[in-house]
Amino acid sequence: QVELVESGGGSVQAGGSLRLSCVASGFPFSSYCMGWFRRSEGNGREGVAQIGSGGGTYYADSVKGRFTISRDNAKSTLYLQMNGLKPEDTAMYYCAARSSPYCFILSAERFNYWGQGTQVTVSS
């Protein structure tokens, strides 16, 4: 019943922008920390950003200042606005949910539910 569906990925040139969305269902979205992770050949799996139920955010150093994570609890939707994209941002991006209103450490093992991912490709 739990489902996380990402969308918004695509191919863009360096410097471009994309907004990823993740529609969640089957769990109390508003009470969960939500996060974005990515997986690439070069860097493996890494945390990108996370946001607590109250709106507190944390970003990986590699995306800080360029990406913005947000959530709309009324729509059970998570977003990731990605600006100033770089080729090294190329990866499969995954939406994930953690059964805590607070996110604490950005660690994939702490997240309970995962989406199928959406591909982001940034060309030079």
Short mmCIF file of C-alpha atoms in Angstrom, two decimals:
data_model
loop_
_atom_site.label_atom_id
_atom_site.label_comp_id
_atom_site.label_asym_id
_atom_site.label_seq_id
_atom_site.Cartn_x
_atom_site.Cartn_y
_atom_site.Cartn_z
CA GLN A 1 0.00 0.00 0.00
CA VAL A 2 2.92 2.33 0.67
CA GLU A 3 3.93 4.07 -2.50
CA LEU A 4 6.37 6.81 -3.42
CA VAL A 5 6.27 7.94 -7.02
CA GLU A 6 8.95 10.27 -8.33
CA SER A 7 8.68 12.41 -11.42
CA GLY A 8 10.37 15.38 -13.01
CA GLY A 9 13.66 13.87 -14.09
CA GLY A 10 15.09 14.42 -17.51
CA SER A 11 18.09 15.56 -19.51
CA VAL A 12 19.40 19.09 -19.19
CA GLN A 13 22.56 20.99 -19.98
CA ALA A 14 24.93 22.14 -17.27
CA GLY A 15 23.56 25.19 -15.52
CA GLY A 16 19.98 24.17 -16.11
CA SER A 17 17.24 23.42 -13.62
CA LEU A 18 14.81 20.64 -12.83
CA ARG A 19 12.18 20.13 -10.18
CA LEU A 20 11.60 16.63 -8.93
CA SER A 21 8.36 15.61 -7.28
CA CYS A 22 7.47 12.64 -5.13
CA VAL A 23 3.86 11.80 -4.42
CA ALA A 24 3.47 9.63 -1.33
CA SER A 25 0.63 7.44 -0.13
CA GLY A 26 -0.05 4.66 2.34
CA PHE A 27 1.65 6.19 5.38
CA PRO A 28 1.32 9.33 7.52
CA PHE A 29 3.38 11.59 5.27
CA SER A 30 3.12 14.63 7.51
CA SER A 31 4.75 12.74 10.41
CA TYR A 32 7.72 11.46 8.42
CA CYS A 33 11.09 12.86 7.62
CA MET A 34 11.43 12.85 3.85
CA GLY A 35 14.60 12.73 1.84
CA TRP A 36 16.18 12.60 -1.57
CA PHE A 37 19.02 10.25 -2.40
CA ARG A 38 20.85 9.59 -5.62
CA ARG A 39 22.82 6.75 -7.12
CA SER A 40 25.47 7.08 -9.79
CA GLU A 41 28.28 5.01 -11.19
CA GLY A 42 30.93 7.34 -9.83
CA ASN A 43 29.63 8.09 -6.37
CA GLY A 44 27.38 5.17 -5.57
CA ARG A 45 24.48 5.99 -3.31
CA GLU A 46 24.55 9.28 -1.46
CA GLY A 47 22.14 11.43 0.46
CA VAL A 48 21.17 14.66 -1.24
CA ALA A 49 18.80 16.41 1.14
CA GLN A 50 16.18 15.78 3.76
CA ILE A 51 13.37 17.66 5.42
CA GLY A 52 11.62 17.07 8.73
CA SER A 53 7.91 17.24 9.35
CA GLY A 54 8.31 20.77 10.66
CA GLY A 55 10.29 21.95 7.66
CA GLY A 56 13.83 21.74 8.99
CA THR A 57 16.26 20.90 6.19
CA TYR A 58 19.70 19.45 5.69
CA TYR A 59 21.75 19.31 2.50
CA ALA A 60 24.79 17.45 1.35
CA ASP A 61 27.71 19.83 0.86
CA SER A 62 27.80 18.99 -2.83
CA VAL A 63 24.34 20.46 -3.44
CA LYS A 64 24.09 23.14 -0.78
CA GLY A 65 23.14 26.46 -2.29
CA ARG A 66 21.92 24.88 -5.51
CA PHE A 67 19.18 22.47 -4.45
CA THR A 68 16.13 23.18 -2.33
CA ILE A 69 14.02 20.49 -0.70
CA SER A 70 10.44 21.25 0.27
CA ARG A 71 7.23 19.48 1.11
CA ASP A 72 3.51 20.02 0.83
CA ASN A 73 1.90 17.98 3.57
CA ALA A 74 -1.60 18.72 2.31
CA LYS A 75 -0.68 17.04 -0.97
CA SER A 76 1.63 14.40 0.55
CA THR A 77 4.23 15.54 -1.93
CA LEU A 78 7.97 16.08 -1.63
CA TYR A 79 9.94 18.30 -3.98
CA LEU A 80 13.53 18.90 -4.94
CA GLN A 81 14.27 22.06 -6.86
CA MET A 82 17.62 21.66 -8.56
CA ASN A 83 19.32 24.75 -9.95
CA GLY A 84 22.75 25.23 -11.42
CA LEU A 85 22.96 21.57 -12.34
CA LYS A 86 26.37 20.08 -12.97
CA PRO A 87 27.39 16.93 -14.87
CA GLU A 88 28.31 15.32 -11.55
CA ASP A 89 24.66 15.61 -10.52
CA THR A 90 23.81 12.96 -13.09
CA ALA A 91 22.21 10.09 -11.21
CA MET A 92 19.04 8.23 -10.47
CA TYR A 93 17.23 10.22 -7.82
CA TYR A 94 15.14 8.47 -5.19
CA CYS A 95 12.52 9.75 -2.82
CA ALA A 96 12.53 8.14 0.61
CA ALA A 97 10.55 8.28 3.84
CA ARG A 98 11.72 7.84 7.42
CA SER A 99 9.30 6.99 10.24
CA SER A 100 10.25 9.93 12.38
CA PRO A 101 9.21 13.57 12.24
CA TYR A 102 12.88 14.48 12.64
CA CYS A 103 15.53 13.48 10.16
CA PHE A 104 18.72 13.38 12.25
CA ILE A 105 21.64 12.02 10.24
CA LEU A 106 21.18 11.80 6.48
CA SER A 107 21.63 8.07 6.10
CA ALA A 108 19.87 5.78 3.65
CA GLU A 109 19.65 2.96 6.18
CA ARG A 110 17.40 5.06 8.37
CA PHE A 111 14.73 5.42 5.70
CA ASN A 112 11.88 2.94 5.59
CA TYR A 113 10.23 3.46 2.23
CA TRP A 114 11.66 4.14 -1.19
CA GLY A 115 10.40 5.15 -4.58
CA GLN A 116 11.49 3.69 -7.90
CA GLY A 117 13.57 6.68 -8.86
CA THR A 118 13.71 9.22 -11.64
CA GLN A 119 16.73 9.73 -13.86
CA VAL A 120 18.52 13.06 -14.03
CA THR A 121 21.14 13.51 -16.72
CA VAL A 122 23.22 16.67 -16.96
CA SER A 123 25.37 17.19 -20.03
CA SER A 124 28.40 19.45 -20.23
#
